[in-house]
Amino acid sequence: MVMQSNVPEWASVQPAGGERHLPVYLLLDTSGSMDGAPIQSVQSGLEQFQQETASDPFARDVVRVGVITFNSNAQVLSGGLVPISSFQPPHLSASGVTRVDLAFNRLVESMDRDVVKAVKGGQKGDWKPAVFILTDGYPTDENGNVTDRLWRPARDAVTNRPKGQIKPSSIVAVGCGPNVDDATLKAMSTGMAFRMGTSEAAFAALFQYLSQSITSSVQPGGNLDDPFADVQPSSDLIRIP
């Protein structure tokens, strides 16, 4: 006897016009100050995020994830946007300085290359990307000097794009540890920003919030216009007003 699933197929509930995807970008600080327990916790968190998100029948078909790490350089470790079901969390190592500006540059490049645009009178295209930034310190220049000179224009280039170009639906910034600045985190985000500690439990709570937000947003009736809006994080995440 063949058992029938009570879970509806995504194709039967998503809007007409072909399969659409929700791009999710994770911009992760891998500078030298993240070495040791923090980078190991991020590594475990990525694995947790993949498992929890891929286990949801809607998210499994819809979510595409891209991991961008930044230190003295920035790179898209996932090779672009890949299905959450086949996403293999990359091995992370920490070194160098904190070039947030380069992460925003790689984000723009990937959005232009990997996110499917809508076609007038044709395909609807992907939903706007959801972007998540995790850092443990102030943005720097190539010499490790703290500065707003580089990252602010790069961030503005992400959010203030010309009409017709893809830009994120939301950017959420999270700072871990004692060396983060609330005002900087808030300025990086387009709405919500948080601070947290560096315990293993705090990182687990962070990535659980991330996976729950994404899976909630792709349910029928979910908020794809702002995937982070409807899930309340645990007390390990302190929202910056």
PDB file of C-alpha atoms in Angstrom:
ATOM      1  CA  MET A   1       0.000   0.000   0.000  1.00  0.00           C
ATOM      2  CA  VAL A   2       1.384   3.399  -1.006  1.00  0.00           C
ATOM      3  CA  MET A   3       1.018   6.036   1.688  1.00  0.00           C
ATOM      4  CA  GLN A   4      -0.248   9.429   0.536  1.00  0.00           C
ATOM      5  CA  SER A   5       1.318  12.540   2.031  1.00  0.00           C
ATOM      6  CA  ASN A   6      -0.969  15.177   3.516  1.00  0.00           C
ATOM      7  CA  VAL A   7       1.615  17.853   2.737  1.00  0.00           C
ATOM      8  CA  PRO A   8       0.633  19.772  -0.416  1.00  0.00           C
ATOM      9  CA  GLU A   9       3.093  20.083  -3.260  1.00  0.00           C
ATOM     10  CA  TRP A  10       4.535  23.593  -3.545  1.00  0.00           C
ATOM     11  CA  ALA A  11       3.583  23.732  -7.219  1.00  0.00           C
ATOM     12  CA  SER A  12      -0.072  23.489  -6.269  1.00  0.00           C
ATOM     13  CA  VAL A  13      -0.010  26.496  -3.945  1.00  0.00           C
ATOM     14  CA  GLN A  14       2.608  28.880  -5.317  1.00  0.00           C
ATOM     15  CA  PRO A  15       1.484  31.638  -7.667  1.00  0.00           C
ATOM     16  CA  ALA A  16       1.052  30.809 -11.321  1.00  0.00           C
ATOM     17  CA  GLY A  17       3.876  31.639 -13.688  1.00  0.00           C
ATOM     18  CA  GLY A  18       6.418  28.916 -12.944  1.00  0.00           C
ATOM     19  CA  GLU A  19       8.627  28.001 -10.031  1.00  0.00           C
ATOM     20  CA  ARG A  20       9.876  30.921  -8.007  1.00  0.00           C
ATOM     21  CA  HIS A  21      12.636  30.868  -5.435  1.00  0.00           C
ATOM     22  CA  LEU A  22      13.450  32.779  -2.271  1.00  0.00           C
ATOM     23  CA  PRO A  23      17.145  33.736  -2.302  1.00  0.00           C
ATOM     24  CA  VAL A  24      18.706  33.847   1.169  1.00  0.00           C
ATOM     25  CA  TYR A  25      22.171  35.357   1.556  1.00  0.00           C
ATOM     26  CA  LEU A  26      24.279  34.771   4.670  1.00  0.00           C
ATOM     27  CA  LEU A  27      27.123  37.292   4.990  1.00  0.00           C
ATOM     28  CA  LEU A  28      29.470  35.873   7.623  1.00  0.00           C
ATOM     29  CA  ASP A  29      32.410  37.558   9.325  1.00  0.00           C
ATOM     30  CA  THR A  30      35.452  35.262   9.199  1.00  0.00           C
ATOM     31  CA  SER A  31      38.042  37.816  10.310  1.00  0.00           C
ATOM     32  CA  GLY A  32      40.811  36.828  12.721  1.00  0.00           C
ATOM     33  CA  SER A  33      38.858  37.851  15.810  1.00  0.00           C
ATOM     34  CA  MET A  34      36.319  35.092  15.019  1.00  0.00           C
ATOM     35  CA  ASP A  35      38.974  32.388  15.393  1.00  0.00           C
ATOM     36  CA  GLY A  36      38.349  29.558  17.825  1.00  0.00           C
ATOM     37  CA  ALA A  37      34.955  28.915  19.409  1.00  0.00           C
ATOM     38  CA  PRO A  38      33.027  31.617  17.481  1.00  0.00           C
ATOM     39  CA  ILE A  39      33.920  30.327  14.008  1.00  0.00           C
ATOM     40  CA  GLN A  40      33.272  26.750  15.155  1.00  0.00           C
ATOM     41  CA  SER A  41      29.838  27.817  16.407  1.00  0.00           C
ATOM     42  CA  VAL A  42      29.076  29.492  13.086  1.00  0.00           C
ATOM     43  CA  GLN A  43      30.104  26.297  11.306  1.00  0.00           C
ATOM     44  CA  SER A  44      27.728  24.273  13.480  1.00  0.00           C
ATOM     45  CA  GLY A  45      25.045  26.915  12.978  1.00  0.00           C
ATOM     46  CA  LEU A  46      25.261  26.616   9.202  1.00  0.00           C
ATOM     47  CA  GLU A  47      24.760  22.871   9.454  1.00  0.00           C
ATOM     48  CA  GLN A  48      21.809  23.424  11.793  1.00  0.00           C
ATOM     49  CA  PHE A  49      20.299  25.985   9.409  1.00  0.00           C
ATOM     50  CA  GLN A  50      20.594  23.629   6.454  1.00  0.00           C
ATOM     51  CA  GLN A  51      19.044  20.685   8.280  1.00  0.00           C
ATOM     52  CA  GLU A  52      16.144  22.627   9.799  1.00  0.00           C
ATOM     53  CA  THR A  53      15.298  24.552   6.648  1.00  0.00           C
ATOM     54  CA  ALA A  54      15.633  21.596   4.278  1.00  0.00           C
ATOM     55  CA  SER A  55      13.335  19.499   6.474  1.00  0.00           C
ATOM     56  CA  ASP A  56      10.406  21.814   5.705  1.00  0.00           C
ATOM     57  CA  PRO A  57       8.542  20.637   2.557  1.00  0.00           C
ATOM     58  CA  PHE A  58       7.905  24.169   1.299  1.00  0.00           C
ATOM     59  CA  ALA A  59      11.364  25.570   2.040  1.00  0.00           C
ATOM     60  CA  ARG A  60      13.018  22.535   0.483  1.00  0.00           C
ATOM     61  CA  ASP A  61      11.571  23.428  -2.919  1.00  0.00           C
ATOM     62  CA  VAL A  62      11.770  27.205  -2.716  1.00  0.00           C
ATOM     63  CA  VAL A  63      14.802  28.377  -0.724  1.00  0.00           C
ATOM     64  CA  ARG A  64      18.110  29.035  -2.451  1.00  0.00           C
ATOM     65  CA  VAL A  65      21.053  29.959  -0.210  1.00  0.00           C
ATOM     66  CA  GLY A  66      24.291  31.820  -0.837  1.00  0.00           C
ATOM     67  CA  VAL A  67      27.095  32.099   1.739  1.00  0.00           C
ATOM     68  CA  ILE A  68      29.432  35.096   1.470  1.00  0.00           C
ATOM     69  CA  THR A  69      32.357  35.209   3.892  1.00  0.00           C
ATOM     70  CA  PHE A  70      34.365  38.342   4.529  1.00  0.00           C
ATOM     71  CA  ASN A  71      37.733  39.036   6.120  1.00  0.00           C
ATOM     72  CA  SER A  72      40.566  40.699   4.174  1.00  0.00           C
ATOM     73  CA  ASN A  73      38.712  39.440   1.102  1.00  0.00           C
ATOM     74  CA  ALA A  74      35.156  38.344   0.404  1.00  0.00           C
ATOM     75  CA  GLN A  75      33.962  35.359  -1.571  1.00  0.00           C
ATOM     76  CA  VAL A  76      30.773  33.474  -2.364  1.00  0.00           C
ATOM     77  CA  LEU A  77      31.703  30.109  -0.879  1.00  0.00           C
ATOM     78  CA  SER A  78      28.516  28.421  -2.014  1.00  0.00           C
ATOM     79  CA  GLY A  79      29.348  29.094  -5.669  1.00  0.00           C
ATOM     80  CA  GLY A  80      26.204  31.173  -6.117  1.00  0.00           C
ATOM     81  CA  LEU A  81      22.667  30.390  -4.988  1.00  0.00           C
ATOM     82  CA  VAL A  82      22.084  26.684  -4.405  1.00  0.00           C
ATOM     83  CA  PRO A  83      18.977  24.730  -3.329  1.00  0.00           C
ATOM     84  CA  ILE A  84      18.804  24.371   0.444  1.00  0.00           C
ATOM     85  CA  SER A  85      18.285  20.624   0.025  1.00  0.00           C
ATOM     86  CA  SER A  86      21.675  20.195  -1.643  1.00  0.00           C
ATOM     87  CA  PHE A  87      23.537  22.987   0.160  1.00  0.00           C
ATOM     88  CA  GLN A  88      26.756  21.738   1.727  1.00  0.00           C
ATOM     89  CA  PRO A  89      27.955  24.144   4.439  1.00  0.00           C
ATOM     90  CA  PRO A  90      31.497  25.180   3.498  1.00  0.00           C
ATOM     91  CA  HIS A  91      34.407  24.762   5.862  1.00  0.00           C
ATOM     92  CA  LEU A  92      35.111  28.077   7.582  1.00  0.00           C
ATOM     93  CA  SER A  93      38.401  29.445   8.871  1.00  0.00           C
ATOM     94  CA  ALA A  94      39.153  32.823  10.430  1.00  0.00           C
ATOM     95  CA  SER A  95      41.908  35.294   9.512  1.00  0.00           C
ATOM     96  CA  GLY A  96      42.480  38.867   8.403  1.00  0.00           C
ATOM     97  CA  VAL A  97      40.489  42.071   8.879  1.00  0.00           C
ATOM     98  CA  THR A  98      36.808  42.979   8.580  1.00  0.00           C
ATOM     99  CA  ARG A  99      36.011  44.150   5.030  1.00  0.00           C
ATOM    100  CA  VAL A 100      32.232  44.435   5.182  1.00  0.00           C
ATOM    101  CA  ASP A 101      32.352  46.548   2.012  1.00  0.00           C
ATOM    102  CA  LEU A 102      33.684  43.631  -0.026  1.00  0.00           C
ATOM    103  CA  ALA A 103      30.851  41.411   1.207  1.00  0.00           C
ATOM    104  CA  PHE A 104      28.300  43.931  -0.065  1.00  0.00           C
ATOM    105  CA  ASN A 105      30.143  44.059  -3.400  1.00  0.00           C
ATOM    106  CA  ARG A 106      29.964  40.263  -3.779  1.00  0.00           C
ATOM    107  CA  LEU A 107      26.280  40.404  -2.825  1.00  0.00           C
ATOM    108  CA  VAL A 108      25.500  42.794  -5.682  1.00  0.00           C
ATOM    109  CA  GLU A 109      27.413  40.621  -8.125  1.00  0.00           C
ATOM    110  CA  SER A 110      25.549  37.486  -7.068  1.00  0.00           C
ATOM    111  CA  MET A 111      22.134  39.158  -7.124  1.00  0.00           C
ATOM    112  CA  ASP A 112      22.753  40.288 -10.695  1.00  0.00           C
ATOM    113  CA  ARG A 113      24.101  36.894 -11.749  1.00  0.00           C
ATOM    114  CA  ASP A 114      22.048  34.365  -9.772  1.00  0.00           C
ATOM    115  CA  VAL A 115      18.619  35.841  -8.949  1.00  0.00           C
ATOM    116  CA  VAL A 116      16.019  35.369 -11.675  1.00  0.00           C
ATOM    117  CA  LYS A 117      14.437  38.656 -12.759  1.00  0.00           C
ATOM    118  CA  ALA A 118      10.781  39.062 -13.594  1.00  0.00           C
ATOM    119  CA  VAL A 119       9.906  39.441 -17.264  1.00  0.00           C
ATOM    120  CA  LYS A 120       7.097  41.805 -18.190  1.00  0.00           C
ATOM    121  CA  GLY A 121       4.227  39.712 -19.457  1.00  0.00           C
ATOM    122  CA  GLY A 122       6.164  36.525 -18.689  1.00  0.00           C
ATOM    123  CA  GLN A 123       7.822  34.835 -15.725  1.00  0.00           C
ATOM    124  CA  LYS A 124       7.377  36.378 -12.304  1.00  0.00           C
ATOM    125  CA  GLY A 125      11.009  35.943 -11.318  1.00  0.00           C
ATOM    126  CA  ASP A 126      12.351  35.123  -7.874  1.00  0.00           C
ATOM    127  CA  TRP A 127      11.248  36.902  -4.725  1.00  0.00           C
ATOM    128  CA  LYS A 128      13.494  39.658  -3.439  1.00  0.00           C
ATOM    129  CA  PRO A 129      16.485  38.263  -1.540  1.00  0.00           C
ATOM    130  CA  ALA A 130      16.608  38.142   2.246  1.00  0.00           C
ATOM    131  CA  VAL A 131      20.035  39.133   3.572  1.00  0.00           C
ATOM    132  CA  PHE A 132      21.549  38.276   6.947  1.00  0.00           C
ATOM    133  CA  ILE A 133      24.859  39.706   8.244  1.00  0.00           C
ATOM    134  CA  LEU A 134      26.810  38.343  11.209  1.00  0.00           C
ATOM    135  CA  THR A 135      29.884  40.202  12.507  1.00  0.00           C
ATOM    136  CA  ASP A 136      31.858  40.487  15.732  1.00  0.00           C
ATOM    137  CA  GLY A 137      33.433  43.909  15.251  1.00  0.00           C
ATOM    138  CA  TYR A 138      33.643  47.224  13.480  1.00  0.00           C
ATOM    139  CA  PRO A 139      34.122  47.353   9.697  1.00  0.00           C
ATOM    140  CA  THR A 140      37.708  48.138   8.708  1.00  0.00           C
ATOM    141  CA  ASP A 141      39.840  49.107   5.749  1.00  0.00           C
ATOM    142  CA  GLU A 142      42.517  46.887   4.233  1.00  0.00           C
ATOM    143  CA  ASN A 143      44.934  47.754   7.056  1.00  0.00           C
ATOM    144  CA  GLY A 144      42.509  46.892   9.833  1.00  0.00           C
ATOM    145  CA  ASN A 145      41.685  50.505  10.667  1.00  0.00           C
ATOM    146  CA  VAL A 146      38.098  51.048  11.769  1.00  0.00           C
ATOM    147  CA  THR A 147      36.269  53.189   9.208  1.00  0.00           C
ATOM    148  CA  ASP A 148      32.840  53.920   7.759  1.00  0.00           C
ATOM    149  CA  ARG A 149      34.412  55.166   4.537  1.00  0.00           C
ATOM    150  CA  LEU A 150      34.210  51.863   2.654  1.00  0.00           C
ATOM    151  CA  TRP A 151      31.225  49.913   3.930  1.00  0.00           C
ATOM    152  CA  ARG A 152      28.601  52.662   3.912  1.00  0.00           C
ATOM    153  CA  PRO A 153      28.815  53.391   0.145  1.00  0.00           C
ATOM    154  CA  ALA A 154      28.894  49.640  -0.543  1.00  0.00           C
ATOM    155  CA  ARG A 155      25.790  49.107   1.565  1.00  0.00           C
ATOM    156  CA  ASP A 156      24.024  52.004  -0.160  1.00  0.00           C
ATOM    157  CA  ALA A 157      24.873  50.424  -3.514  1.00  0.00           C
ATOM    158  CA  VAL A 158      22.904  47.353  -2.374  1.00  0.00           C
ATOM    159  CA  THR A 159      19.784  49.183  -1.192  1.00  0.00           C
ATOM    160  CA  ASN A 160      19.653  52.183  -3.544  1.00  0.00           C
ATOM    161  CA  ARG A 161      19.785  50.369  -6.841  1.00  0.00           C
ATOM    162  CA  PRO A 162      18.281  51.776 -10.047  1.00  0.00           C
ATOM    163  CA  LYS A 163      14.750  50.791 -10.952  1.00  0.00           C
ATOM    164  CA  GLY A 164      14.608  47.364 -12.524  1.00  0.00           C
ATOM    165  CA  GLN A 165      17.645  46.011 -10.664  1.00  0.00           C
ATOM    166  CA  ILE A 166      17.285  43.454  -7.899  1.00  0.00           C
ATOM    167  CA  LYS A 167      17.667  44.581  -4.310  1.00  0.00           C
ATOM    168  CA  PRO A 168      16.963  42.842  -0.992  1.00  0.00           C
ATOM    169  CA  SER A 169      13.580  42.744   0.677  1.00  0.00           C
ATOM    170  CA  SER A 170      15.343  43.049   4.032  1.00  0.00           C
ATOM    171  CA  ILE A 171      18.787  43.119   5.599  1.00  0.00           C
ATOM    172  CA  VAL A 172      19.150  41.926   9.194  1.00  0.00           C
ATOM    173  CA  ALA A 173      22.436  42.591  10.993  1.00  0.00           C
ATOM    174  CA  VAL A 174      23.590  40.716  14.097  1.00  0.00           C
ATOM    175  CA  GLY A 175      26.637  41.549  16.190  1.00  0.00           C
ATOM    176  CA  CYS A 176      28.217  38.921  18.434  1.00  0.00           C
ATOM    177  CA  GLY A 177      30.508  39.579  21.368  1.00  0.00           C
ATOM    178  CA  PRO A 178      31.513  42.748  23.208  1.00  0.00           C
ATOM    179  CA  ASN A 179      33.205  44.622  20.354  1.00  0.00           C
ATOM    180  CA  VAL A 180      30.209  45.594  18.250  1.00  0.00           C
ATOM    181  CA  ASP A 181      28.517  48.952  17.916  1.00  0.00           C
ATOM    182  CA  ASP A 182      24.735  49.199  18.029  1.00  0.00           C
ATOM    183  CA  ALA A 183      24.575  52.233  15.742  1.00  0.00           C
ATOM    184  CA  THR A 184      26.746  50.528  13.114  1.00  0.00           C
ATOM    185  CA  LEU A 185      24.657  47.356  13.177  1.00  0.00           C
ATOM    186  CA  LYS A 186      21.464  49.372  12.857  1.00  0.00           C
ATOM    187  CA  ALA A 187      22.912  51.299   9.915  1.00  0.00           C
ATOM    188  CA  MET A 188      23.856  48.061   8.153  1.00  0.00           C
ATOM    189  CA  SER A 189      20.317  46.732   8.407  1.00  0.00           C
ATOM    190  CA  THR A 190      17.171  47.888   6.675  1.00  0.00           C
ATOM    191  CA  GLY A 191      15.118  47.357   9.810  1.00  0.00           C
ATOM    192  CA  MET A 192      15.936  44.856  12.526  1.00  0.00           C
ATOM    193  CA  ALA A 193      19.362  44.514  14.113  1.00  0.00           C
ATOM    194  CA  PHE A 194      20.450  42.426  17.100  1.00  0.00           C
ATOM    195  CA  ARG A 195      23.349  41.849  19.438  1.00  0.00           C
ATOM    196  CA  MET A 196      24.232  38.568  21.128  1.00  0.00           C
ATOM    197  CA  GLY A 197      26.903  36.780  23.140  1.00  0.00           C
ATOM    198  CA  THR A 198      29.376  34.215  21.884  1.00  0.00           C
ATOM    199  CA  SER A 199      28.211  31.095  23.712  1.00  0.00           C
ATOM    200  CA  GLU A 200      27.411  27.960  21.739  1.00  0.00           C
ATOM    201  CA  ALA A 201      23.785  28.255  22.903  1.00  0.00           C
ATOM    202  CA  ALA A 202      23.545  31.824  21.604  1.00  0.00           C
ATOM    203  CA  PHE A 203      24.731  30.804  18.141  1.00  0.00           C
ATOM    204  CA  ALA A 204      22.313  27.856  18.127  1.00  0.00           C
ATOM    205  CA  ALA A 205      19.460  30.238  19.002  1.00  0.00           C
ATOM    206  CA  LEU A 206      20.559  32.629  16.268  1.00  0.00           C
ATOM    207  CA  PHE A 207      20.521  30.039  13.496  1.00  0.00           C
ATOM    208  CA  GLN A 208      17.251  28.604  14.791  1.00  0.00           C
ATOM    209  CA  TYR A 209      15.717  32.081  14.481  1.00  0.00           C
ATOM    210  CA  LEU A 210      17.084  32.281  10.966  1.00  0.00           C
ATOM    211  CA  SER A 211      15.697  28.916   9.867  1.00  0.00           C
ATOM    212  CA  GLN A 212      12.326  29.507  11.538  1.00  0.00           C
ATOM    213  CA  SER A 213      12.005  32.910   9.882  1.00  0.00           C
ATOM    214  CA  ILE A 214      12.722  31.511   6.433  1.00  0.00           C
ATOM    215  CA  THR A 215      10.493  28.446   6.757  1.00  0.00           C
ATOM    216  CA  SER A 216       7.648  30.566   8.150  1.00  0.00           C
ATOM    217  CA  SER A 217       7.880  33.012   5.261  1.00  0.00           C
ATOM    218  CA  VAL A 218       7.485  30.341   2.552  1.00  0.00           C
ATOM    219  CA  GLN A 219       4.358  28.749   3.992  1.00  0.00           C
ATOM    220  CA  PRO A 220       1.087  29.555   2.198  1.00  0.00           C
ATOM    221  CA  GLY A 221       0.160  33.036   3.385  1.00  0.00           C
ATOM    222  CA  GLY A 222       3.668  33.659   4.706  1.00  0.00           C
ATOM    223  CA  ASN A 223       5.432  37.017   4.546  1.00  0.00           C
ATOM    224  CA  LEU A 224       7.861  36.704   1.637  1.00  0.00           C
ATOM    225  CA  ASP A 225       8.184  40.484   1.447  1.00  0.00           C
ATOM    226  CA  ASP A 226       9.970  40.495   4.829  1.00  0.00           C
ATOM    227  CA  PRO A 227      10.918  36.974   5.940  1.00  0.00           C
ATOM    228  CA  PHE A 228      12.330  38.141   9.283  1.00  0.00           C
ATOM    229  CA  ALA A 229       9.272  40.093  10.388  1.00  0.00           C
ATOM    230  CA  ASP A 230       6.988  37.493  11.954  1.00  0.00           C
ATOM    231  CA  VAL A 231       9.173  35.224  14.111  1.00  0.00           C
ATOM    232  CA  GLN A 232      10.185  36.339  17.578  1.00  0.00           C
ATOM    233  CA  PRO A 233      13.768  35.385  18.489  1.00  0.00           C
ATOM    234  CA  SER A 234      14.736  33.921  21.836  1.00  0.00           C
ATOM    235  CA  SER A 235      16.155  36.017  24.651  1.00  0.00           C
ATOM    236  CA  ASP A 236      19.675  35.207  23.408  1.00  0.00           C
ATOM    237  CA  LEU A 237      19.124  37.831  20.704  1.00  0.00           C
ATOM    238  CA  ILE A 238      18.742  41.386  21.988  1.00  0.00           C
ATOM    239  CA  ARG A 239      16.998  43.649  19.528  1.00  0.00           C
ATOM    240  CA  ILE A 240      18.608  47.035  18.984  1.00  0.00           C
ATOM    241  CA  PRO A 241      15.946  49.777  19.113  1.00  0.00           C
TER     242      PRO A 241
END
